[in-house]
mmCIF file of C-alpha atoms in Angstrom:
data_model
loop_
_atom_site.group_PDB
_atom_site.id
_atom_site.type_symbol
_atom_site.label_atom_id
_atom_site.label_comp_id
_atom_site.label_asym_id
_atom_site.label_seq_id
_atom_site.Cartn_x
_atom_site.Cartn_y
_atom_site.Cartn_z
ATOM 1 C CA MET A 223 42.423 12.910 -65.991
ATOM 2 C CA ALA A 224 41.928 9.350 -64.754
ATOM 3 C CA SER A 225 39.144 7.206 -66.145
ATOM 4 C CA SER A 226 36.685 5.198 -64.038
ATOM 5 C CA ASN A 227 39.037 2.174 -63.999
ATOM 6 C CA GLY A 228 42.010 4.268 -62.811
ATOM 7 C CA GLU A 229 43.945 4.248 -66.099
ATOM 8 C CA GLN A 230 45.256 7.407 -67.676
ATOM 9 C CA PRO A 231 43.824 8.070 -71.145
ATOM 10 C CA PRO A 232 46.408 7.865 -73.924
ATOM 11 C CA GLU A 233 47.641 11.208 -75.220
ATOM 12 C CA SER A 234 47.315 11.944 -78.872
ATOM 13 C CA PRO A 235 50.778 11.988 -80.484
ATOM 14 C CA LYS A 236 49.669 14.803 -82.783
ATOM 15 C CA GLU A 237 48.444 16.863 -79.860
ATOM 16 C CA ALA A 238 51.718 16.606 -77.947
ATOM 17 C CA ASN A 239 54.059 17.340 -80.860
ATOM 18 C CA ALA A 240 51.954 19.528 -83.123
ATOM 19 C CA ALA A 241 52.823 23.123 -83.808
ATOM 20 C CA PRO A 242 49.953 25.605 -83.780
ATOM 21 C CA VAL A 243 48.305 26.079 -87.163
ATOM 22 C CA ALA A 244 46.810 29.367 -88.276
ATOM 23 C CA ALA A 245 43.131 29.039 -89.061
ATOM 24 C CA LYS A 246 41.586 30.566 -92.165
ATOM 25 C CA LEU A 247 37.919 31.009 -92.889
ATOM 26 C CA ALA A 248 36.548 31.378 -96.396
ATOM 27 C CA MET A 249 32.887 31.598 -97.321
ATOM 28 C CA ALA A 250 31.114 31.695 -100.641
ATOM 29 C CA SER A 251 27.620 32.141 -101.957
ATOM 30 C CA GLY A 252 26.267 31.705 -105.432
ATOM 31 C CA ARG A 253 27.540 29.397 -108.126
ATOM 32 C CA ASP A 254 30.553 31.544 -109.156
ATOM 33 C CA GLY A 255 31.712 32.106 -105.585
ATOM 34 C CA CYS A 256 31.443 28.403 -104.803
ATOM 35 C CA GLU A 257 33.489 27.503 -107.872
ATOM 36 C CA ARG A 258 36.241 29.954 -106.847
ATOM 37 C CA LEU A 259 36.197 28.563 -103.302
ATOM 38 C CA LYS A 260 36.416 25.015 -104.669
ATOM 39 C CA ASP A 261 39.495 25.983 -106.706
ATOM 40 C CA LEU A 262 41.082 27.639 -103.667
ATOM 41 C CA VAL A 263 40.459 24.612 -101.443
ATOM 42 C CA SER A 264 41.848 22.216 -104.057
ATOM 43 C CA ARG A 265 45.185 24.097 -103.920
ATOM 44 C CA GLU A 266 45.401 23.879 -100.094
ATOM 45 C CA ASP A 267 47.194 21.186 -98.064
ATOM 46 C CA ASP A 268 44.757 18.308 -97.479
ATOM 47 C CA ALA A 269 46.137 17.576 -93.997
ATOM 48 C CA THR A 270 45.114 20.976 -92.623
ATOM 49 C CA THR A 271 41.979 21.731 -94.635
ATOM 50 C CA MET A 272 38.452 21.328 -93.323
ATOM 51 C CA VAL A 273 35.461 22.046 -95.522
ATOM 52 C CA VAL A 274 31.924 22.636 -94.271
ATOM 53 C CA ALA A 275 29.151 22.914 -96.838
ATOM 54 C CA MET A 276 25.624 24.115 -96.225
ATOM 55 C CA ALA A 277 22.992 23.733 -98.892
ATOM 56 C CA THR A 278 20.055 26.014 -99.334
ATOM 57 C CA SER A 279 16.958 25.164 -101.258
ATOM 58 C CA LYS A 280 15.202 27.926 -103.049
ATOM 59 C CA ASN A 281 12.267 26.989 -105.187
ATOM 60 C CA VAL A 282 12.270 28.614 -108.589
ATOM 61 C CA ASP A 283 8.550 29.277 -108.206
ATOM 62 C CA ASP A 284 9.197 31.389 -105.086
ATOM 63 C CA THR A 285 11.222 33.928 -107.053
ATOM 64 C CA ARG A 286 8.546 34.303 -109.740
ATOM 65 C CA ARG A 287 5.614 34.694 -107.352
ATOM 66 C CA PRO A 288 4.133 38.215 -107.450
ATOM 67 C CA PRO A 289 4.304 40.235 -104.237
ATOM 68 C CA PRO A 290 1.163 40.224 -102.093
ATOM 69 C CA PRO A 291 -1.237 43.113 -102.693
ATOM 70 C CA ARG A 292 -0.885 46.135 -100.435
ATOM 71 C CA VAL A 293 -3.752 46.577 -98.017
ATOM 72 C CA ILE A 294 -4.906 50.173 -97.724
ATOM 73 C CA MET A 295 -7.022 51.170 -94.746
ATOM 74 C CA ASP A 296 -9.757 53.763 -95.087
ATOM 75 C CA PRO A 297 -8.263 57.008 -93.687
ATOM 76 C CA GLN A 298 -11.547 57.961 -91.962
ATOM 77 C CA LEU A 299 -11.670 54.583 -90.214
ATOM 78 C CA LEU A 300 -8.024 54.937 -89.197
ATOM 79 C CA MET A 301 -8.591 58.406 -87.684
ATOM 80 C CA ALA A 302 -11.727 57.274 -85.846
ATOM 81 C CA ALA A 303 -9.826 54.325 -84.364
ATOM 82 C CA ARG A 304 -6.865 56.536 -83.461
ATOM 83 C CA ASN A 305 -9.032 59.132 -81.716
ATOM 84 C CA GLY A 306 -11.208 56.541 -79.969
ATOM 85 C CA ALA A 307 -14.393 57.855 -81.583
ATOM 86 C CA CYS A 308 -16.696 54.883 -81.002
ATOM 87 C CA GLN A 309 -19.714 56.469 -82.692
ATOM 88 C CA SER A 310 -17.702 57.230 -85.844
ATOM 89 C CA LEU A 311 -16.265 53.717 -85.814
ATOM 90 C CA GLU A 312 -19.740 52.184 -85.598
ATOM 91 C CA SER A 313 -21.073 54.289 -88.456
ATOM 92 C CA LEU A 314 -18.048 53.565 -90.658
ATOM 93 C CA ALA A 315 -18.033 49.833 -89.870
ATOM 94 C CA SER A 316 -21.764 49.260 -90.313
ATOM 95 C CA PRO A 317 -23.023 48.352 -93.792
ATOM 96 C CA ARG A 318 -24.400 51.265 -95.747
ATOM 97 C CA PRO A 319 -27.887 51.008 -97.350
#
């Protein structure tokens, strides 16, 4: 493809002469898996290896936090709402003396 000044862009010598390379994908999670992947990558040919790393942040406090309390709805209120009983809903929702 010609550029705006009419010159042809130079071709990459690697692109013209390169043989196709089989691609491999390896993924790891956790400290042990990442260490094994690191060892595997260190044994590979540097010219054909690409490494992509993604970090995750997980606060230690998040794992120790108790689960939120379960909210339980009054079964009578649920049935009145389900059946569309407005009078029952009003009596159940109003404060009792």
